[in-house]
mmCIF file of C-alpha atoms in Angstrom:
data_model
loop_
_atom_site.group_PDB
_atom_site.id
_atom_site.type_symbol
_atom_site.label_atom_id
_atom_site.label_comp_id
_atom_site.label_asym_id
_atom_site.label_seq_id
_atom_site.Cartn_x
_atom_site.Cartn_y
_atom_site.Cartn_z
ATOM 1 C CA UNK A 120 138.711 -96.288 -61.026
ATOM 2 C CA UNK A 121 135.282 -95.041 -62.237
ATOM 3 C CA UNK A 122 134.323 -94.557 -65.992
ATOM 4 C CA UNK A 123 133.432 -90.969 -66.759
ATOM 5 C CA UNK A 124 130.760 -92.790 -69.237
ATOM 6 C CA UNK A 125 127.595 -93.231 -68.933
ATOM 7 C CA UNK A 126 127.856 -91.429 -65.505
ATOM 8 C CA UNK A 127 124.365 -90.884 -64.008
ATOM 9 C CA UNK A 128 124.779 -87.724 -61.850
ATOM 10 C CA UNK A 129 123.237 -87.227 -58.310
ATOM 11 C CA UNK A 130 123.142 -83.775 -57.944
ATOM 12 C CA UNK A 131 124.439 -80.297 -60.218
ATOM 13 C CA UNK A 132 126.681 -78.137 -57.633
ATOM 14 C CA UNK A 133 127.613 -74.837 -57.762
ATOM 15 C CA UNK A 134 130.816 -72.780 -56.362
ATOM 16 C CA UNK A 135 132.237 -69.515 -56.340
ATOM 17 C CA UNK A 136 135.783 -69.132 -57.706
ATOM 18 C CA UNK A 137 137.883 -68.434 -54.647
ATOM 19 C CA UNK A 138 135.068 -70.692 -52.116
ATOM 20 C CA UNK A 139 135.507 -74.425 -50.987
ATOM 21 C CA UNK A 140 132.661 -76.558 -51.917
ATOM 22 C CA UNK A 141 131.490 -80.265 -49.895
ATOM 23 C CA UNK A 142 130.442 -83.488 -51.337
ATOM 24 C CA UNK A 143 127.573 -84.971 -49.657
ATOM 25 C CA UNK A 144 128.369 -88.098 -49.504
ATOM 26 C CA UNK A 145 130.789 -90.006 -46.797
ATOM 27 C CA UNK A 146 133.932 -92.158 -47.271
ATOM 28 C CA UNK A 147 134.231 -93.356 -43.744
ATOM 29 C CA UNK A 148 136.273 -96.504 -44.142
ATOM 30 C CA UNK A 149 137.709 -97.459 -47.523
ATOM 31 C CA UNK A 150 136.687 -95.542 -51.119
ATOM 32 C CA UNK A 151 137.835 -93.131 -53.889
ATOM 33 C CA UNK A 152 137.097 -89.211 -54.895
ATOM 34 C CA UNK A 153 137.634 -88.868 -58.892
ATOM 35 C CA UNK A 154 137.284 -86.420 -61.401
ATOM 36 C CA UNK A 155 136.225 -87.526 -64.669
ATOM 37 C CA UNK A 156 137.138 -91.279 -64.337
ATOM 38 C CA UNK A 157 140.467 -90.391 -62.839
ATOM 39 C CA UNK A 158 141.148 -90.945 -58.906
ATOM 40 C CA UNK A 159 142.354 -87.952 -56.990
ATOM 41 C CA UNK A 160 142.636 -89.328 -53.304
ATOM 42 C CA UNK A 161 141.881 -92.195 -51.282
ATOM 43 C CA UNK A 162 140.967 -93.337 -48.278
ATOM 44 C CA UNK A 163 142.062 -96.375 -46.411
ATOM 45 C CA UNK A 164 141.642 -97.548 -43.022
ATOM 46 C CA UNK A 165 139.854 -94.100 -42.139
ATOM 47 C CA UNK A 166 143.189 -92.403 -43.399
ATOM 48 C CA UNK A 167 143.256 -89.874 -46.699
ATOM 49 C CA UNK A 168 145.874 -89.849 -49.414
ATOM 50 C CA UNK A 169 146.468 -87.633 -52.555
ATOM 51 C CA UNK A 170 146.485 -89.816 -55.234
ATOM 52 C CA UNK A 171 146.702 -87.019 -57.939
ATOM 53 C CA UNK A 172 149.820 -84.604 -58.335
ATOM 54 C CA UNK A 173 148.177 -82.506 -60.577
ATOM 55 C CA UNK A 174 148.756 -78.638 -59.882
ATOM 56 C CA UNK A 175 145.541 -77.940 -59.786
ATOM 57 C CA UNK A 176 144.672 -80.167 -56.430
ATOM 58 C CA UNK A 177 147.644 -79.849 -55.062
ATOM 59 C CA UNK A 178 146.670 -79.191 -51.328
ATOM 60 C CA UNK A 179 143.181 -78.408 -52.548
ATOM 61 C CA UNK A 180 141.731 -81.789 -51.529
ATOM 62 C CA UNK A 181 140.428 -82.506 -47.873
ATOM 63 C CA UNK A 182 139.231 -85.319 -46.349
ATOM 64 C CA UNK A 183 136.987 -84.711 -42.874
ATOM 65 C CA UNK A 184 137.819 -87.613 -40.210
ATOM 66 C CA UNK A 185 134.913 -87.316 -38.090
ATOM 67 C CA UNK A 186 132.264 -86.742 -41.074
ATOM 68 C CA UNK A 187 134.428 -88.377 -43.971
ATOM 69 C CA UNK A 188 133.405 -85.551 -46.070
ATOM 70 C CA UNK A 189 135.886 -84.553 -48.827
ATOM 71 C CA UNK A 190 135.859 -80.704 -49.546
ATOM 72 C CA UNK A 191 137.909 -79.554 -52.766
ATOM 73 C CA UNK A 192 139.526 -75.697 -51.588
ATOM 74 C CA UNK A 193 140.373 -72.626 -53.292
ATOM 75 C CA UNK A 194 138.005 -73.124 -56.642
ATOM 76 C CA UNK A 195 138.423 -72.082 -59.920
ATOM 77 C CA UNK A 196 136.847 -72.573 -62.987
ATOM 78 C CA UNK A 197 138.448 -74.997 -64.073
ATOM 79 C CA UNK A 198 137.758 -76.962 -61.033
ATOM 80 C CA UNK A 199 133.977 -77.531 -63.138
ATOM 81 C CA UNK A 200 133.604 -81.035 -63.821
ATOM 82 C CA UNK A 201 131.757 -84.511 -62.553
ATOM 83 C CA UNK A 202 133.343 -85.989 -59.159
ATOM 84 C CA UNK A 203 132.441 -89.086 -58.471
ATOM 85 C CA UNK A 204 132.428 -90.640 -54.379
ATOM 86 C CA UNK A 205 132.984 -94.098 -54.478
ATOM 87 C CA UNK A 206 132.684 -95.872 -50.877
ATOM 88 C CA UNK A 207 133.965 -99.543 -51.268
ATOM 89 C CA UNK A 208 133.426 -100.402 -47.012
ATOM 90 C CA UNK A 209 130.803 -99.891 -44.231
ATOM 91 C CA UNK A 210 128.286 -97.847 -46.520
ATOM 92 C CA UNK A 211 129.155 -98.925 -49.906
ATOM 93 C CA UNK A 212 127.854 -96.754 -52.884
ATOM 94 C CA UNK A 213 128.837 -94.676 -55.904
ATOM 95 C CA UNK A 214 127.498 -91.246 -56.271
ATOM 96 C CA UNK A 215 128.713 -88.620 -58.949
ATOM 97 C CA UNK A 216 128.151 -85.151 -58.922
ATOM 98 C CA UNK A 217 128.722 -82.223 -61.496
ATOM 99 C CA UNK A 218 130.543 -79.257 -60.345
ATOM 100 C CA UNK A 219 130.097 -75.825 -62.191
ATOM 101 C CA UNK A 220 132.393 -73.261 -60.713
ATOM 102 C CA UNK A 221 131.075 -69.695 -60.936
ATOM 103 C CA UNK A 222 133.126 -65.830 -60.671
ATOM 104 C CA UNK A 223 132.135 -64.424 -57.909
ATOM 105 C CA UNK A 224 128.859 -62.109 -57.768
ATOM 106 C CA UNK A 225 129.485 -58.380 -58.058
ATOM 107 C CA UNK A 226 127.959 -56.004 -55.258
ATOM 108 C CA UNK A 227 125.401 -54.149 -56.471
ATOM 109 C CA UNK A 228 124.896 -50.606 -55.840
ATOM 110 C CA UNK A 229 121.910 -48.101 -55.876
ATOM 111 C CA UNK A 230 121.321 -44.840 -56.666
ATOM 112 C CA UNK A 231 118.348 -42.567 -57.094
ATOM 113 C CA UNK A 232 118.538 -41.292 -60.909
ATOM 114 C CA UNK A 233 115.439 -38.960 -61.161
ATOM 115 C CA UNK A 234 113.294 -37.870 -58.548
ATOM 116 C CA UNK A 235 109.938 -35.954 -58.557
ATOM 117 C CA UNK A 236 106.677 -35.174 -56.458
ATOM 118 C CA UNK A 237 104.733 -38.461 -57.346
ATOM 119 C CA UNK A 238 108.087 -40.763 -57.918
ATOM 120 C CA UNK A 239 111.652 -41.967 -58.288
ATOM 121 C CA UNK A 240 113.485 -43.945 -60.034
ATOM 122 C CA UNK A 241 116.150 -46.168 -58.562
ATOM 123 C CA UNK A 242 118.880 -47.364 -60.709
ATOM 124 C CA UNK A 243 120.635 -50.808 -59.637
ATOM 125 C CA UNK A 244 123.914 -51.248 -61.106
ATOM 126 C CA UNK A 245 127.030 -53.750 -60.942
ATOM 127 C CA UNK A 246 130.790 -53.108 -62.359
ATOM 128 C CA UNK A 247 130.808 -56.080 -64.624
ATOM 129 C CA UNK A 248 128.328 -58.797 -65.710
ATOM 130 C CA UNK A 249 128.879 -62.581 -64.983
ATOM 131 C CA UNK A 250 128.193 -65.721 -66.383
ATOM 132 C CA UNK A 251 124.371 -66.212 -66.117
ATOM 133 C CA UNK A 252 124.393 -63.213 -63.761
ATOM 134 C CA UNK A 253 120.767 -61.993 -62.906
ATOM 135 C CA UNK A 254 119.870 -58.592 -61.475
ATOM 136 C CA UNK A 255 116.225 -58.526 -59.630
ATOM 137 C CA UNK A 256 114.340 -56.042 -57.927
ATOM 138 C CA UNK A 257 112.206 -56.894 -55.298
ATOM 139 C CA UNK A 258 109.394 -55.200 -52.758
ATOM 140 C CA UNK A 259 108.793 -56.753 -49.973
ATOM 141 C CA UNK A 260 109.079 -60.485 -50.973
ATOM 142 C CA UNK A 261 107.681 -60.059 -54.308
ATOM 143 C CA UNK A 262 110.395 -59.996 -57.484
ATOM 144 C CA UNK A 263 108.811 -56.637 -59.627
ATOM 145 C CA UNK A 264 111.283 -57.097 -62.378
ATOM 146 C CA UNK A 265 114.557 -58.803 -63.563
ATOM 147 C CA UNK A 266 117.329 -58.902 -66.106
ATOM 148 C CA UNK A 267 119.806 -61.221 -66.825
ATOM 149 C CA UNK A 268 123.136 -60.619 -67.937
ATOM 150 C CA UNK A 269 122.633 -56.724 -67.491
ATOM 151 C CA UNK A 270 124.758 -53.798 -66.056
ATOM 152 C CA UNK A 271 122.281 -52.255 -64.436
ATOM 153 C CA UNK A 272 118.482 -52.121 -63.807
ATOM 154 C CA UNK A 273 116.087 -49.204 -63.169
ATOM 155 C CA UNK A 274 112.832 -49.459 -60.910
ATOM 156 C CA UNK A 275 110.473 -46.373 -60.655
ATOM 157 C CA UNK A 276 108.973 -46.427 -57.280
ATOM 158 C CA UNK A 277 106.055 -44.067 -57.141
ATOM 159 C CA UNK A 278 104.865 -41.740 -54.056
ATOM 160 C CA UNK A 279 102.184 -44.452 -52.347
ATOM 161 C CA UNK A 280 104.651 -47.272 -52.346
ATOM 162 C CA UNK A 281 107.699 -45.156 -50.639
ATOM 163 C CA UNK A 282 106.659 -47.136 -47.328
ATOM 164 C CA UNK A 283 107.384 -50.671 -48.761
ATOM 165 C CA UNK A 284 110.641 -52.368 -48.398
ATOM 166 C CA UNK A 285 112.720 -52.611 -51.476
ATOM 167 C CA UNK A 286 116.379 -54.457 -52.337
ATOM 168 C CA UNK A 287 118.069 -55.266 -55.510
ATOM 169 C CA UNK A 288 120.125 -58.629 -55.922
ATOM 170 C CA UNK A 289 122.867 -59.692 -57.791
ATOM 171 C CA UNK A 290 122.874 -63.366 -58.241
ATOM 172 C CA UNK A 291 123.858 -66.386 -60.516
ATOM 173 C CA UNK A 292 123.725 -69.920 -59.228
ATOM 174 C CA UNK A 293 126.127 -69.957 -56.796
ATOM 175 C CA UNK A 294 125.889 -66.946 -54.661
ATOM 176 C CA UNK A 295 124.021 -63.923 -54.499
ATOM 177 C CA UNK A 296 124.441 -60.576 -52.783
ATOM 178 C CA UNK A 297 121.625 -57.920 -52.175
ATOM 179 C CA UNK A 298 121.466 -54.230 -50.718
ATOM 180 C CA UNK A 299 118.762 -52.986 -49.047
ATOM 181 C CA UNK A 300 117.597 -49.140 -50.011
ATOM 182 C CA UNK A 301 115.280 -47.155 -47.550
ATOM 183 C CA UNK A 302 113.249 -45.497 -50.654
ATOM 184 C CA UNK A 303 112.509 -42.472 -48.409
ATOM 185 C CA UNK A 304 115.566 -41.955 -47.701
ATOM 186 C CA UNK A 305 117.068 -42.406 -50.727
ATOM 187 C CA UNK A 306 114.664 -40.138 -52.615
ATOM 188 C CA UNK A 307 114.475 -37.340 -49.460
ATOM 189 C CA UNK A 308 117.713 -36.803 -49.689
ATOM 190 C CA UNK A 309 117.716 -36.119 -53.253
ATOM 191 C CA UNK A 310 114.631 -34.103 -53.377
ATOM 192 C CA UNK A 311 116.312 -32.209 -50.375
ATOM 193 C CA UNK A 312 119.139 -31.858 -52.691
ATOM 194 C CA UNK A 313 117.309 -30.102 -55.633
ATOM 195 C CA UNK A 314 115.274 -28.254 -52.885
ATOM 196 C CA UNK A 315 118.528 -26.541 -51.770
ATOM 197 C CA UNK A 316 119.667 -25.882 -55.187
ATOM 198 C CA UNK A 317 116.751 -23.981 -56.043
ATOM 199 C CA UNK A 318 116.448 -22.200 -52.933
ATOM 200 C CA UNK A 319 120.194 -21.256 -53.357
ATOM 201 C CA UNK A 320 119.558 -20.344 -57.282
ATOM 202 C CA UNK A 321 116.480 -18.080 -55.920
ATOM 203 C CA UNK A 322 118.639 -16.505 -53.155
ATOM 204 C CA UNK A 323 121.479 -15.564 -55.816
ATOM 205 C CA UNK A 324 119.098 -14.231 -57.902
ATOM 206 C CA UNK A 325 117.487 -11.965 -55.624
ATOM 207 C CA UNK A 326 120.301 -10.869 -53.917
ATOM 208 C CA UNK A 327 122.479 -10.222 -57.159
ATOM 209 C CA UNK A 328 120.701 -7.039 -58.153
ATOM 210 C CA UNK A 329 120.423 -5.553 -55.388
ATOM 211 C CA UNK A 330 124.109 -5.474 -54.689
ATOM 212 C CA UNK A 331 124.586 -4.392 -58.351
ATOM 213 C CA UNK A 332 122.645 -1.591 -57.299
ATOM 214 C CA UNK A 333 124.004 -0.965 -53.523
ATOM 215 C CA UNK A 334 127.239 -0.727 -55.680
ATOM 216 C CA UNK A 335 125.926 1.678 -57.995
ATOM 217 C CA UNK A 336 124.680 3.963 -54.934
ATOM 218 C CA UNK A 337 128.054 4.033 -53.485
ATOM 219 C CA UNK A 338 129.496 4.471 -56.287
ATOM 220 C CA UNK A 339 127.098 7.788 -57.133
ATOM 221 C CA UNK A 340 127.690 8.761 -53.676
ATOM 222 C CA UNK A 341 131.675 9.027 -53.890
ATOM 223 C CA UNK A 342 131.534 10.357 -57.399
ATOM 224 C CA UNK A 343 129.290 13.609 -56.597
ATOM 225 C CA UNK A 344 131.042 14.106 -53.732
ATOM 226 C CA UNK A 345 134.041 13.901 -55.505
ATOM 227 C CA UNK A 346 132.356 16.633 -57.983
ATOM 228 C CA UNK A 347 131.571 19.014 -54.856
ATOM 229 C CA UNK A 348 135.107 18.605 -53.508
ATOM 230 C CA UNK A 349 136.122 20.033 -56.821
ATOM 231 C CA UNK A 350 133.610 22.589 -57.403
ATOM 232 C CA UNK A 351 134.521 24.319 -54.206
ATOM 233 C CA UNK A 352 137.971 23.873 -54.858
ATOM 234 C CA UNK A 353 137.583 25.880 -58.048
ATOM 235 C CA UNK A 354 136.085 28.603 -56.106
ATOM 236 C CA UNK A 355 138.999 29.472 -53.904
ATOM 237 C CA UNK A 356 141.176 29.387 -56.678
ATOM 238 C CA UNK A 357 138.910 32.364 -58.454
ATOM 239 C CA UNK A 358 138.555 34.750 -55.267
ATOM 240 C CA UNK A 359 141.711 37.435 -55.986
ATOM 241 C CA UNK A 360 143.332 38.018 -52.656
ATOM 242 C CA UNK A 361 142.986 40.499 -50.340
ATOM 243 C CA UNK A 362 145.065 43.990 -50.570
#
């Protein structure tokens, strides 16, 4: 068994909750994978054993035959913690490394928020922020601005730069996940958007009054006819008949 004191660590890892993480380091022959001082397999004569019944492992703990990698399955977060690899044959070493388990990076999403003739402004946005969760914008290769811990983030993209390649990424130190937005496109179809709106207010607005007063014609029309019928209708009934 290896103390958890004084334990000089290798290397930090990261892992997603749900995700499988690997140790780098080999047991090929004989040696131990524990978690805080505490042993949670073994390997002997190039076979693996579960030395820990704990819930949490259960079946979570492999052991690679060809590589003699052990990979721990299925993490959560309270999987975080220093493991420690400790190869007693062939290769003999001890090498400890601390484990922070992560949730799992929200896709972000894009929308254009406000467009105009020299610019538009995109709006990056994620459901729910993470633990150390980090929202970037870049062009091209270049990061133009970043939040951490943030909902959302807004980039203004103006007219010259519509050409240059843009994505926002969602990331903490374990995964990241980016979308890509074709800024012409984006904004086009927006401005194409308004375009048809106004054209459609314009349209209404022309063509409003001048059924109002088509309407009003036919209406005139009817009525004074209507008038005539009765005018002329009046007159027979005032010529006395005939003797």
């Amino acid at each position: 068994m290896i103390s958890s004191d004084n334990v000089e660590v290798k290397k930090n890892l990261a892992g997603t909750e749900g995700g499988s993480i690997t140790l780098p380091d080999p047991v090929e022959e004989l040696g131990f994978l524990s978690l805080r001082g505490k042993n949670l397999a073994m390997v002997s004569e190039r076979r693996f054993k579960m030395l820990e019944e704990d819930y949490k492992y259960k079946d979570k703990v492999l052991w690679d035959n060809n590589t003699g990698l052990f990979t721990i399955t299925g993490l959560q977060r309270d999987n975080s913690g220093i493991y420690t690899v400790d190869s007693q044959k062939g290769r003999v070493f001890t090498s400890s490394y601390k484990l922070t388990v992560y949730e799992s990076v929200p896709a972000p999403a894009v929308n254009s928020v406000s467009v105009s003739a020299e610019s538009c402004t995109l709006l990056c946005s994620v459901e729910k922020a993470g633990e150390l969760l980090t929202l970037s914008w870049y062009k091209d290769e270049e990061i133009v601005i970043q939040n951490s811990s943030a909902l959302s983030l807004p980039l203004t993209v103006h007219k010259q730069d519509f050409s240059s390649s843009y994505r926002c990424v969602a990331a903490n130190p374990a995964e990241q996940k980016t979308v890509t937005v074709d800024v012409k496109t984006s904004c086009s179809e927006q401005t194409s958007t308004d375009n048809r709106s106004d054209s459609n207010i314009k349209f209404w607005l022309f063509r409003i009054p001048m059924v109002v007063f088509g309407t009003a014609v036919i209406v005139c029309i009817i009525l004074t006819g209507t008038d005539r019928d009765r005018e002329r209708h009046q007159l027979h009934s005032d010529v006395p008949p005939s003797e």
